[in-house]
Amino acid sequence: MQVRDARQAMLDVAAADGDIATGALWLAAEDCPGVEPDPWLERIDELSLELRDRCGIDGCRPSDAPLVAPLLRDKLRLHCAGGGDPQSHYLHSVLERGAGIPIACAAIWIAVGTRAAIPVEGVNTPGHFLVRVGDLLFDTVAGGEPLGEEDTRSLIGDAIGHKPDRLQQSWLRRATTREMLARMSRNLRGCYTCLEQWDLALRAADRCVDLMPDAPAERRDRGYLLWRMGRPSAALEDLRHYLDAAPASAPDRDAVDEVASRLRAFLN
């Protein structure tokens, strides 16, 4: 399969706000040779049938959401893994090994739950991705019980370094498929940058730009990455785009402008 074909398939899923598992598996197919989405989607279908069996003869209801976690523990050994291993980010690998970062585990929750008629949706909380069913939030790598507000604030605090006084509404809205795929790609960009696997880091950065073309920050971050990779012309193009598109009040304008000036001087 051509890398570009996998990218376009992922973008098509994002444009339709489609199935997150399908989109995440196309993302994996772009980076991981030999990955085909269909066998892994069949595995998700099997898990959803198992969930329906556990819900009972009347089928699954939103109140059955706490059954998802024990099912995925039993069948996948699903648990939280650190983000330093790229395999913890890719959905096929999490389905195979059971070890995943929170957003990858959340994608499995969403895919399995929705196929079983439990309306699970992602929630783009900072630092630690959650899911919601109705008014209840769940940590997909915890025991499966609903989180109270205090628990949620503590979880976010552990991730960002300080416990917020209250939960901001912007943190609690539904994450679209596009937003989830972009967050997955940002995580991979950071992971591969730390590992100095520059080609894969750049591919993830390219995905971020393709998924969020109206977000100047994605061009800025790709520009910084290109700068580190020794590609000054491409870096300058991205940083110029950011400076043209970002608001005048952006707190990092001066820092970005300084880097862009250094790149211009280097290229002249």
Backbone as CSV, one residue per row, in Angstrom:
resi,resn,N_x,N_y,N_z,CA_x,CA_y,CA_z,C_x,C_y,C_z
1,MET,0.838,-1.196,0.000,0.000,0.000,0.000,0.876,1.250,0.000
2,GLN,0.506,2.230,-0.810,1.230,3.488,-0.850,0.927,4.300,0.407
3,VAL,1.976,4.952,0.936,1.802,5.787,2.118,0.725,6.833,1.885
4,ARG,0.740,7.457,0.695,-0.227,8.517,0.431,-1.651,7.983,0.415
5,ASP,-1.838,6.733,-0.060,-3.172,6.144,-0.049,-3.685,6.007,1.380
6,ALA,-2.826,5.554,2.296,-3.221,5.428,3.695,-3.540,6.795,4.287
7,ARG,-2.725,7.797,3.956,-2.984,9.156,4.454,-4.348,9.640,3.978
8,GLN,-4.628,9.466,2.694,-5.899,9.950,2.166,-7.071,9.198,2.777
9,ALA,-6.912,7.903,2.986,-7.981,7.131,3.623,-8.250,7.651,5.031
10,MET,-7.195,7.966,5.774,-7.363,8.533,7.108,-8.064,9.881,7.044
11,LEU,-7.656,10.736,6.091,-8.269,12.055,5.956,-9.739,11.944,5.565
12,ASP,-10.075,10.951,4.765,-11.477,10.747,4.392,-12.318,10.396,5.620
13,VAL,-11.776,9.556,6.491,-12.488,9.220,7.728,-12.656,10.469,8.591
14,ALA,-11.600,11.271,8.691,-11.679,12.498,9.484,-12.723,13.451,8.927
15,ALA,-12.761,13.599,7.606,-13.708,14.522,6.980,-15.147,14.110,7.238
16,ALA,-15.393,12.811,7.329,-16.745,12.302,7.575,-17.062,12.188,9.061
17,ASP,-16.116,12.562,9.933,-16.249,12.335,11.378,-16.638,10.878,11.623
18,GLY,-15.900,9.998,10.955,-16.250,8.585,10.943,-15.664,7.806,12.106
19,ASP,-15.606,6.502,11.925,-15.181,5.569,12.963,-13.723,5.810,13.344
20,ILE,-13.478,6.086,14.609,-12.121,6.416,15.048,-11.187,5.221,14.881
21,ALA,-11.693,4.007,15.056,-10.815,2.846,14.886,-10.332,2.741,13.448
22,THR,-11.223,2.967,12.498,-10.820,2.922,11.093,-9.780,3.992,10.803
23,GLY,-10.019,5.213,11.264,-9.056,6.287,11.043,-7.715,6.002,11.682
24,ALA,-7.731,5.504,12.922,-6.479,5.223,13.628,-5.718,4.074,12.981
25,LEU,-6.425,3.116,12.427,-5.744,2.007,11.751,-5.145,2.445,10.419
26,TRP,-5.795,3.371,9.715,-5.161,3.932,8.518,-3.930,4.748,8.898
27,LEU,-3.982,5.444,10.017,-2.795,6.157,10.503,-1.657,5.160,10.722
28,ALA,-1.967,4.051,11.384,-0.940,3.033,11.627,-0.427,2.436,10.322
29,ALA,-1.327,2.246,9.360,-0.917,1.663,8.080,0.077,2.554,7.354
30,GLU,-0.021,3.873,7.570,0.931,4.786,6.940,2.333,4.603,7.501
31,ASP,2.429,4.371,8.798,3.736,4.308,9.457,4.312,2.899,9.550
32,CYS,3.459,1.897,9.591,3.890,0.538,9.917,3.656,-0.377,8.718
33,PRO,4.709,-0.751,7.999,4.542,-1.601,6.815,3.810,-2.898,7.150
34,GLY,2.896,-3.265,6.284,2.184,-4.528,6.440,0.890,-4.452,7.210
35,VAL,0.600,-3.321,7.831,-0.647,-3.205,8.591,-1.811,-2.980,7.635
36,GLU,-2.819,-3.809,7.756,-4.064,-3.663,7.007,-5.193,-3.480,8.016
37,PRO,-6.050,-2.492,7.836,-7.095,-2.241,8.833,-8.098,-3.375,9.007
38,ASP,-8.473,-4.070,7.935,-9.622,-4.982,8.003,-9.510,-6.062,9.083
39,PRO,-8.386,-6.774,9.222,-8.335,-7.802,10.270,-8.512,-7.232,11.674
40,TRP,-8.001,-6.039,11.904,-8.127,-5.427,13.225,-9.541,-4.917,13.461
41,LEU,-10.201,-4.446,12.414,-11.605,-4.056,12.549,-12.477,-5.274,12.839
42,GLU,-12.126,-6.414,12.268,-12.854,-7.643,12.585,-12.676,-8.003,14.056
43,ARG,-11.478,-7.785,14.590,-11.253,-8.048,16.023,-12.126,-7.136,16.874
44,ILE,-12.247,-5.884,16.496,-13.108,-4.958,17.235,-14.563,-5.406,17.157
45,ASP,-14.991,-5.868,15.993,-16.355,-6.385,15.858,-16.582,-7.574,16.799
46,GLU,-15.583,-8.452,16.897,-15.703,-9.596,17.803,-15.849,-9.130,19.252
47,LEU,-15.068,-8.131,19.633,-15.155,-7.611,20.998,-16.520,-6.992,21.264
48,SER,-17.071,-6.324,20.273,-18.395,-5.716,20.471,-19.463,-6.796,20.649
49,LEU,-19.327,-7.918,19.949,-20.267,-9.024,20.146,-20.137,-9.612,21.546
50,GLU,-18.902,-9.724,22.027,-18.683,-10.191,23.405,-19.340,-9.238,24.396
51,LEU,-19.235,-7.936,24.128,-19.848,-6.957,25.022,-21.366,-7.108,25.019
52,ARG,-21.946,-7.309,23.853,-23.398,-7.516,23.783,-23.809,-8.738,24.606
53,ASP,-23.012,-9.794,24.549,-23.317,-10.984,25.348,-23.302,-10.658,26.837
54,ARG,-22.341,-9.849,27.249,-22.249,-9.503,28.673,-23.389,-8.588,29.109
55,CYS,-23.914,-7.814,28.176,-25.019,-6.915,28.523,-26.311,-7.680,28.784
56,GLY,-26.458,-8.859,28.190,-27.655,-9.650,28.441,-28.625,-9.645,27.283
57,ILE,-29.719,-10.332,27.492,-30.673,-10.591,26.416,-31.311,-9.327,25.862
58,ASP,-31.421,-8.290,26.672,-32.058,-7.047,26.218,-31.104,-6.134,25.462
59,GLY,-29.847,-6.543,25.305,-28.883,-5.708,24.600,-28.259,-4.658,25.500
60,CYS,-27.311,-3.920,24.942,-26.561,-2.933,25.722,-27.302,-1.606,25.798
61,ARG,-27.138,-0.956,26.940,-27.688,0.379,27.172,-26.559,1.260,27.697
62,PRO,-26.750,2.581,27.699,-25.703,3.454,28.242,-25.282,3.080,29.657
63,SER,-26.210,2.590,30.456,-25.876,2.220,31.838,-24.944,1.014,31.913
64,ASP,-24.745,0.330,30.780,-23.826,-0.815,30.750,-22.380,-0.406,30.471
65,ALA,-22.102,0.883,30.374,-20.739,1.339,30.070,-19.681,0.764,31.011
66,PRO,-19.967,0.591,32.328,-18.930,0.009,33.193,-18.510,-1.408,32.819
67,LEU,-19.250,-2.066,31.918,-18.858,-3.410,31.484,-17.726,-3.392,30.465
68,VAL,-17.467,-2.230,29.864,-16.459,-2.174,28.801,-15.067,-2.464,29.355
69,ALA,-14.712,-1.826,30.467,-13.354,-1.978,31.007,-13.020,-3.424,31.352
70,PRO,-13.870,-4.147,32.111,-13.505,-5.541,32.408,-13.429,-6.423,31.171
71,LEU,-14.278,-6.152,30.171,-14.184,-6.922,28.926,-12.816,-6.735,28.282
72,LEU,-12.385,-5.482,28.159,-11.118,-5.215,27.478,-9.926,-5.674,28.304
73,ARG,-10.061,-5.679,29.620,-9.003,-6.271,30.457,-8.925,-7.776,30.226
74,ASP,-10.089,-8.422,30.197,-10.104,-9.881,30.049,-9.588,-10.314,28.680
75,LYS,-10.012,-9.616,27.632,-9.738,-10.061,26.268,-8.433,-9.510,25.697
76,LEU,-8.055,-8.302,26.113,-6.858,-7.667,25.545,-5.748,-7.448,26.566
77,ARG,-6.062,-7.617,27.865,-5.153,-7.195,28.944,-4.874,-5.690,28.813
78,LEU,-5.891,-4.926,28.481,-5.712,-3.499,28.203,-5.235,-2.764,29.446
79,HIS,-4.140,-2.031,29.288,-3.592,-1.256,30.399,-2.795,-0.081,29.848
80,CYS,-2.507,0.852,30.730,-1.798,2.072,30.330,-0.312,1.791,30.152
81,ALA,0.243,2.367,29.100,1.680,2.256,28.837,2.238,3.647,28.592
82,GLY,3.512,3.808,28.819,4.152,5.095,28.605,4.222,5.458,27.139
83,GLY,4.282,6.755,26.889,4.295,7.237,25.519,5.640,7.157,24.831
84,GLY,6.685,6.702,25.517,8.004,6.643,24.907,8.186,5.521,23.902
85,ASP,7.299,4.536,23.939,7.344,3.421,22.988,6.336,3.704,21.882
86,PRO,6.776,3.853,20.641,5.815,4.153,19.572,4.696,3.133,19.457
87,GLN,4.971,1.874,19.791,3.937,0.848,19.645,2.752,1.077,20.575
88,SER,2.951,1.845,21.635,1.847,2.161,22.544,0.871,3.165,21.943
89,HIS,1.219,3.740,20.796,0.385,4.739,20.135,-0.474,4.139,19.026
90,TYR,-0.043,3.037,18.437,-0.699,2.503,17.242,-1.784,1.507,17.625
91,LEU,-2.963,1.664,17.028,-4.125,0.900,17.472,-3.944,-0.601,17.266
92,HIS,-3.370,-1.008,16.139,-3.213,-2.447,15.918,-2.310,-3.059,16.978
93,SER,-1.277,-2.309,17.376,-0.346,-2.820,18.374,-1.002,-2.895,19.748
94,VAL,-1.839,-1.905,20.078,-2.542,-1.934,21.362,-3.524,-3.106,21.393
95,LEU,-4.207,-3.348,20.288,-5.105,-4.503,20.226,-4.335,-5.813,20.384
96,GLU,-3.107,-5.847,19.906,-2.299,-7.068,19.969,-1.633,-7.246,21.324
97,ARG,-1.086,-6.161,21.877,-0.279,-6.264,23.095,-1.036,-5.878,24.352
98,GLY,-2.092,-5.072,24.200,-2.860,-4.607,25.353,-2.293,-3.388,26.032
99,ALA,-1.146,-2.900,25.589,-0.481,-1.766,26.230,-0.644,-0.530,25.361
100,GLY,-1.269,0.517,25.908,-1.485,1.705,25.095,-1.559,2.973,25.911
101,ILE,-1.290,4.090,25.262,-1.490,5.378,25.908,-2.997,5.632,25.998
102,PRO,-3.423,6.560,26.862,-4.863,6.723,27.095,-5.700,6.951,25.848
103,ILE,-5.239,7.762,24.896,-6.089,8.033,23.739,-6.234,6.803,22.850
104,ALA,-5.218,5.959,22.780,-5.340,4.721,22.008,-6.319,3.767,22.683
105,CYS,-6.241,3.677,24.007,-7.206,2.848,24.740,-8.615,3.412,24.589
106,ALA,-8.720,4.737,24.591,-10.029,5.372,24.417,-10.616,5.055,23.052
107,ALA,-9.777,5.028,22.024,-10.269,4.702,20.685,-10.877,3.304,20.652
108,ILE,-10.282,2.371,21.384,-10.837,1.017,21.443,-12.160,1.024,22.198
109,TRP,-12.209,1.727,23.313,-13.472,1.867,24.052,-14.573,2.399,23.134
110,ILE,-14.278,3.482,22.430,-15.283,4.113,21.568,-15.743,3.142,20.493
111,ALA,-14.790,2.490,19.844,-15.126,1.593,18.737,-15.943,0.398,19.208
112,VAL,-15.522,-0.222,20.300,-16.243,-1.391,20.808,-17.604,-0.976,21.362
113,GLY,-17.628,0.096,22.136,-18.882,0.526,22.747,-19.929,0.927,21.735
114,THR,-19.543,1.737,20.761,-20.534,2.214,19.797,-21.062,1.070,18.931
115,ARG,-20.224,0.106,18.617,-20.702,-1.044,17.847,-21.708,-1.874,18.640
116,ALA,-21.646,-1.784,19.959,-22.589,-2.506,20.817,-23.742,-1.614,21.282
117,ALA,-23.874,-0.435,20.647,-24.978,0.499,20.932,-24.821,1.234,22.259
118,ILE,-23.598,1.307,22.779,-23.311,2.183,23.921,-22.668,3.444,23.355
119,PRO,-23.271,4.608,23.542,-22.788,5.828,22.878,-21.563,6.427,23.570
120,VAL,-20.405,5.822,23.334,-19.152,6.299,23.930,-18.563,7.377,23.026
121,GLU,-18.124,8.482,23.626,-17.464,9.534,22.854,-16.198,9.978,23.561
122,GLY,-15.236,10.446,22.785,-13.983,10.921,23.346,-14.121,12.318,23.920
123,VAL,-13.300,12.602,24.924,-13.286,13.913,25.575,-11.834,14.377,25.630
124,ASN,-11.580,15.545,25.032,-10.204,16.000,24.800,-9.619,16.698,26.023
125,THR,-9.693,16.059,27.177,-9.143,16.650,28.387,-7.620,16.769,28.268
126,PRO,-7.041,17.834,28.830,-5.592,18.024,28.692,-4.811,16.967,29.454
127,GLY,-3.778,16.463,28.807,-2.850,15.569,29.488,-3.265,14.119,29.564
128,HIS,-4.567,13.850,29.656,-5.033,12.470,29.836,-6.403,12.354,29.188
129,PHE,-6.473,11.676,28.058,-7.711,11.591,27.278,-8.723,10.703,27.995
130,LEU,-9.977,11.159,28.043,-11.055,10.425,28.700,-12.153,10.100,27.695
131,VAL,-13.126,9.308,28.132,-14.330,9.081,27.339,-15.546,9.416,28.194
132,ARG,-16.661,9.606,27.498,-17.902,9.943,28.192,-19.039,9.100,27.621
133,VAL,-19.921,8.706,28.517,-21.193,8.091,28.138,-22.277,8.858,28.876
134,GLY,-23.123,9.559,28.130,-24.099,10.426,28.777,-23.397,11.533,29.529
135,ASP,-23.674,11.640,30.813,-23.040,12.666,31.647,-21.853,12.126,32.435
136,LEU,-21.489,10.874,32.223,-20.456,10.235,33.033,-19.142,10.137,32.269
137,LEU,-18.052,10.505,32.947,-16.709,10.387,32.391,-16.047,9.106,32.889
138,PHE,-15.214,8.515,32.021,-14.488,7.295,32.372,-13.025,7.445,31.968
139,ASP,-12.145,6.915,32.822,-10.730,6.775,32.483,-10.548,5.380,31.901
140,THR,-10.184,5.309,30.636,-10.170,4.018,29.943,-9.071,3.082,30.419
141,VAL,-8.127,3.575,31.188,-7.061,2.702,31.677,-7.179,2.478,33.180
142,ALA,-8.349,2.807,33.738,-8.609,2.568,35.158,-9.621,1.429,35.290
143,GLY,-10.292,1.379,36.411,-11.135,0.224,36.707,-12.444,0.150,35.981
144,GLY,-12.848,1.226,35.317,-14.099,1.192,34.581,-15.256,1.847,35.283
145,GLU,-15.037,2.350,36.491,-16.100,3.053,37.202,-16.117,4.518,36.772
146,PRO,-17.301,5.164,36.827,-17.372,6.581,36.440,-16.508,7.457,37.343
147,LEU,-15.989,8.532,36.758,-15.188,9.502,37.500,-16.080,10.624,38.017
148,GLY,-15.902,11.001,39.276,-16.522,12.209,39.793,-15.706,13.433,39.395
149,GLU,-16.243,14.620,39.671,-15.524,15.844,39.289,-14.184,15.941,40.005
150,GLU,-14.153,15.581,41.283,-12.900,15.655,42.036,-11.860,14.709,41.436
151,ASP,-12.296,13.499,41.102,-11.378,12.537,40.477,-10.854,13.068,39.149
152,THR,-11.744,13.685,38.381,-11.348,14.201,37.071,-10.338,15.325,37.219
153,ARG,-10.569,16.231,38.163,-9.621,17.330,38.374,-8.273,16.798,38.841
154,SER,-8.293,15.772,39.679,-7.032,15.189,40.153,-6.271,14.526,39.008
155,LEU,-7.004,13.826,38.142,-6.373,13.154,37.005,-5.729,14.165,36.067
156,ILE,-6.450,15.240,35.777,-5.890,16.291,34.925,-4.702,16.948,35.617
157,GLY,-4.820,17.173,36.923,-3.718,17.772,37.666,-2.455,16.936,37.618
158,ASP,-2.602,15.611,37.733,-1.435,14.730,37.639,-0.756,14.864,36.281
159,ALA,-1.559,15.096,35.243,-1.015,15.153,33.884,-0.371,16.492,33.570
160,ILE,-0.957,17.598,34.075,-0.466,18.925,33.687,0.379,19.595,34.766
161,GLY,0.476,18.963,35.939,1.365,19.491,36.961,0.706,20.327,38.030
162,HIS,-0.562,20.648,37.887,-1.289,21.356,38.942,-2.770,21.039,38.816
163,LYS,-3.429,20.913,39.957,-4.842,20.553,39.959,-5.684,21.785,39.669
164,PRO,-6.486,21.762,38.613,-7.308,22.934,38.305,-8.398,23.132,39.351
165,ASP,-8.760,24.388,39.567,-9.818,24.691,40.531,-11.175,24.191,40.059
166,ARG,-11.363,24.176,38.756,-12.636,23.712,38.195,-12.373,23.130,36.811
167,LEU,-13.347,22.415,36.321,-13.248,21.835,34.984,-13.758,22.835,33.961
168,GLN,-12.931,23.159,32.993,-13.348,24.087,31.950,-14.245,23.368,30.941
169,GLN,-15.284,24.062,30.500,-16.220,23.449,29.557,-15.529,23.037,28.256
170,SER,-14.512,23.794,27.855,-13.807,23.453,26.613,-13.104,22.104,26.720
171,TRP,-12.781,21.682,27.947,-12.145,20.381,28.136,-13.140,19.233,27.990
172,LEU,-14.412,19.515,28.170,-15.414,18.465,28.322,-16.253,18.232,27.075
173,ARG,-16.015,19.014,26.030,-16.816,18.794,24.824,-16.311,17.551,24.092
174,ARG,-17.175,17.027,23.244,-16.830,15.829,22.480,-15.652,16.103,21.552
175,ALA,-14.709,15.186,21.524,-13.597,15.255,20.573,-14.034,14.612,19.267
176,THR,-13.912,15.333,18.175,-14.242,14.765,16.872,-13.181,13.746,16.466
177,THR,-13.525,12.957,15.468,-12.544,12.007,14.936,-11.308,12.737,14.427
178,ARG,-11.505,13.857,13.751,-10.367,14.646,13.271,-9.476,15.084,14.430
179,GLU,-10.089,15.575,15.502,-9.306,16.037,16.649,-8.564,14.887,17.316
180,MET,-9.185,13.726,17.394,-8.497,12.577,17.984,-7.311,12.143,17.130
181,LEU,-7.496,12.088,15.824,-6.387,11.694,14.947,-5.258,12.715,14.991
182,ALA,-5.612,13.996,15.117,-4.573,15.021,15.235,-3.812,14.871,16.549
183,ARG,-4.531,14.593,17.630,-3.845,14.412,18.917,-2.951,13.180,18.876
184,MET,-3.425,12.104,18.269,-2.574,10.921,18.111,-1.315,11.258,17.320
185,SER,-1.473,12.051,16.272,-0.321,12.413,15.437,0.642,13.319,16.191
186,ARG,0.121,14.240,16.990,1.011,15.086,17.812,1.804,14.226,18.790
187,ASN,1.116,13.280,19.407,1.815,12.396,20.340,2.945,11.642,19.642
188,LEU,2.680,11.154,18.440,3.719,10.442,17.694,4.832,11.379,17.253
189,ARG,4.480,12.592,16.881,5.511,13.576,16.524,6.459,13.781,17.704
190,GLY,5.904,13.929,18.894,6.741,14.099,20.073,7.546,12.861,20.399
191,CYS,6.915,11.697,20.274,7.605,10.439,20.569,8.799,10.244,19.643
192,TYR,8.579,10.397,18.345,9.662,10.165,17.390,10.724,11.258,17.448
193,THR,10.337,12.466,17.832,11.339,13.516,18.024,12.274,13.144,19.171
194,CYS,11.696,12.664,20.274,12.530,12.250,21.406,13.465,11.107,21.029
195,LEU,12.996,10.233,20.150,13.818,9.100,19.710,14.765,9.467,18.572
196,GLU,14.669,10.708,18.096,15.457,11.209,16.968,15.243,10.366,15.710
197,GLN,14.032,9.886,15.553,13.638,9.210,14.310,12.932,10.260,13.447
198,TRP,13.748,11.037,12.767,13.277,12.295,12.195,12.285,12.104,11.058
199,ASP,12.474,11.101,10.238,11.544,10.907,9.119,10.134,10.612,9.619
200,LEU,10.039,9.782,10.655,8.725,9.461,11.204,8.149,10.638,11.979
201,ALA,9.010,11.403,12.639,8.530,12.615,13.314,7.953,13.594,12.303
202,LEU,8.643,13.758,11.179,8.158,14.680,10.153,6.873,14.163,9.516
203,ARG,6.782,12.872,9.322,5.545,12.325,8.758,4.369,12.613,9.691
204,ALA,4.585,12.446,10.984,3.523,12.757,11.945,3.177,14.243,11.910
205,ALA,4.196,15.097,11.787,3.946,16.537,11.694,3.174,16.883,10.428
206,ASP,3.499,16.227,9.330,2.745,16.432,8.086,1.280,16.046,8.272
207,ARG,1.048,14.938,8.979,-0.334,14.519,9.240,-1.076,15.580,10.035
208,CYS,-0.400,16.148,11.033,-1.032,17.201,11.836,-1.470,18.364,10.956
209,VAL,-0.610,18.769,10.036,-0.938,19.885,9.141,-2.094,19.509,8.225
210,ASP,-2.078,18.295,7.695,-3.162,17.862,6.812,-4.493,17.769,7.553
211,LEU,-4.442,17.311,8.796,-5.668,17.166,9.574,-6.205,18.501,10.065
212,MET,-5.315,19.428,10.381,-5.715,20.721,10.952,-5.145,21.859,10.105
213,PRO,-5.576,21.986,8.856,-4.960,22.964,7.952,-5.176,24.412,8.367
214,ASP,-6.175,24.659,9.196,-6.454,26.028,9.630,-5.833,26.355,10.981
215,ALA,-4.989,25.475,11.499,-4.354,25.684,12.805,-2.915,26.144,12.597
216,PRO,-2.628,27.430,12.758,-1.258,27.914,12.532,-0.218,27.200,13.390
217,ALA,-0.609,26.766,14.584,0.364,26.126,15.475,0.948,24.856,14.874
218,GLU,0.175,24.162,14.042,0.714,22.941,13.434,1.825,23.279,12.445
219,ARG,1.662,24.376,11.716,2.731,24.813,10.810,3.943,25.282,11.606
220,ARG,3.710,25.978,12.701,4.830,26.411,13.546,5.620,25.216,14.053
221,ASP,4.908,24.219,14.580,5.599,23.072,15.162,6.340,22.268,14.097
222,ARG,5.744,22.150,12.909,6.473,21.475,11.835,7.686,22.300,11.424
223,GLY,7.547,23.631,11.425,8.685,24.482,11.099,9.846,24.292,12.059
224,TYR,9.546,24.237,13.354,10.607,23.995,14.330,11.273,22.637,14.089
225,LEU,10.456,21.631,13.762,11.012,20.305,13.502,11.921,20.330,12.276
226,LEU,11.479,20.978,11.217,12.304,21.088,10.010,13.603,21.835,10.302
227,TRP,13.543,22.827,11.153,14.745,23.571,11.560,15.732,22.615,12.225
228,ARG,15.231,21.789,13.151,16.098,20.832,13.835,16.674,19.809,12.862
229,MET,15.936,19.522,11.801,16.383,18.534,10.822,17.350,19.115,9.795
230,GLY,17.659,20.401,9.898,18.583,21.020,8.960,17.978,21.324,7.613
231,ARG,16.689,21.667,7.593,16.005,22.018,6.348,15.488,23.449,6.462
232,PRO,16.392,24.427,6.353,16.034,25.812,6.676,14.984,26.420,5.758
233,SER,15.020,26.133,4.470,14.049,26.752,3.554,12.627,26.320,3.891
234,ALA,12.433,25.017,4.077,11.103,24.514,4.420,10.679,25.008,5.796
235,ALA,11.631,25.072,6.730,11.310,25.572,8.066,10.848,27.020,8.007
236,LEU,11.562,27.833,7.237,11.207,29.248,7.136,9.823,29.419,6.520
237,GLU,9.498,28.615,5.541,8.167,28.711,4.917,7.067,28.463,5.947
238,ASP,7.243,27.442,6.785,6.234,27.153,7.804,6.169,28.253,8.855
239,LEU,7.321,28.746,9.286,7.315,29.785,10.314,6.736,31.086,9.776
240,ARG,6.998,31.406,8.522,6.374,32.585,7.909,4.854,32.431,7.874
241,HIS,4.399,31.246,7.528,2.952,30.996,7.511,2.364,31.247,8.894
242,TYR,3.043,30.748,9.918,2.548,30.956,11.279,2.474,32.440,11.605
243,LEU,3.525,33.175,11.303,3.545,34.603,11.632,2.472,35.370,10.864
244,ASP,2.169,34.939,9.650,1.114,35.592,8.871,-0.277,35.259,9.403
245,ALA,-0.446,34.050,9.930,-1.785,33.578,10.292,-2.121,33.731,11.770
246,ALA,-1.118,33.718,12.631,-1.379,33.768,14.074,-1.794,35.177,14.488
247,PRO,-2.590,35.293,15.533,-2.993,36.626,15.994,-1.806,37.424,16.511
248,ALA,-1.941,38.741,16.445,-0.856,39.613,16.908,-0.559,39.407,18.383
249,SER,-1.552,38.939,19.125,-1.382,38.749,20.566,-0.773,37.399,20.930
250,ALA,-0.446,36.569,19.942,0.120,35.247,20.240,1.371,35.405,21.098
251,PRO,1.444,34.716,22.238,2.550,34.947,23.171,3.920,34.547,22.644
252,ASP,3.960,33.708,21.614,5.256,33.243,21.113,5.665,33.925,19.810
253,ARG,4.957,34.970,19.406,5.285,35.616,18.130,6.732,36.087,18.086
254,ASP,7.186,36.719,19.150,8.550,37.252,19.152,9.579,36.132,19.022
255,ALA,9.339,35.025,19.732,10.281,33.908,19.675,10.306,33.291,18.277
256,VAL,9.128,33.127,17.672,9.066,32.556,16.322,9.713,33.505,15.321
257,ASP,9.443,34.795,15.480,10.018,35.787,14.569,11.542,35.795,14.659
258,GLU,12.066,35.597,15.857,13.526,35.561,16.024,14.129,34.373,15.271
259,VAL,13.494,33.204,15.388,13.992,32.032,14.659,13.887,32.257,13.156
260,ALA,12.755,32.817,12.717,12.583,33.086,11.285,13.644,34.061,10.783
261,SER,13.982,35.061,11.579,15.016,36.026,11.184,16.372,35.352,11.050
262,ARG,16.675,34.454,11.967,17.942,33.726,11.891,17.993,32.851,10.642
263,LEU,16.852,32.234,10.320,16.810,31.400,9.115,16.961,32.243,7.854
264,ARG,16.315,33.416,7.832,16.460,34.304,6.671,17.912,34.719,6.498
265,ALA,18.566,35.055,7.606,19.966,35.474,7.534,20.856,34.331,7.044
266,PHE,20.544,33.127,7.487,21.330,31.964,7.071,21.183,31.706,5.573
267,LEU,19.974,31.926,5.055,19.697,31.613,3.652,20.152,32.706,2.696
268,ASN,20.406,33.911,3.205,20.792,35.038,2.322,22.280,35.011,1.979
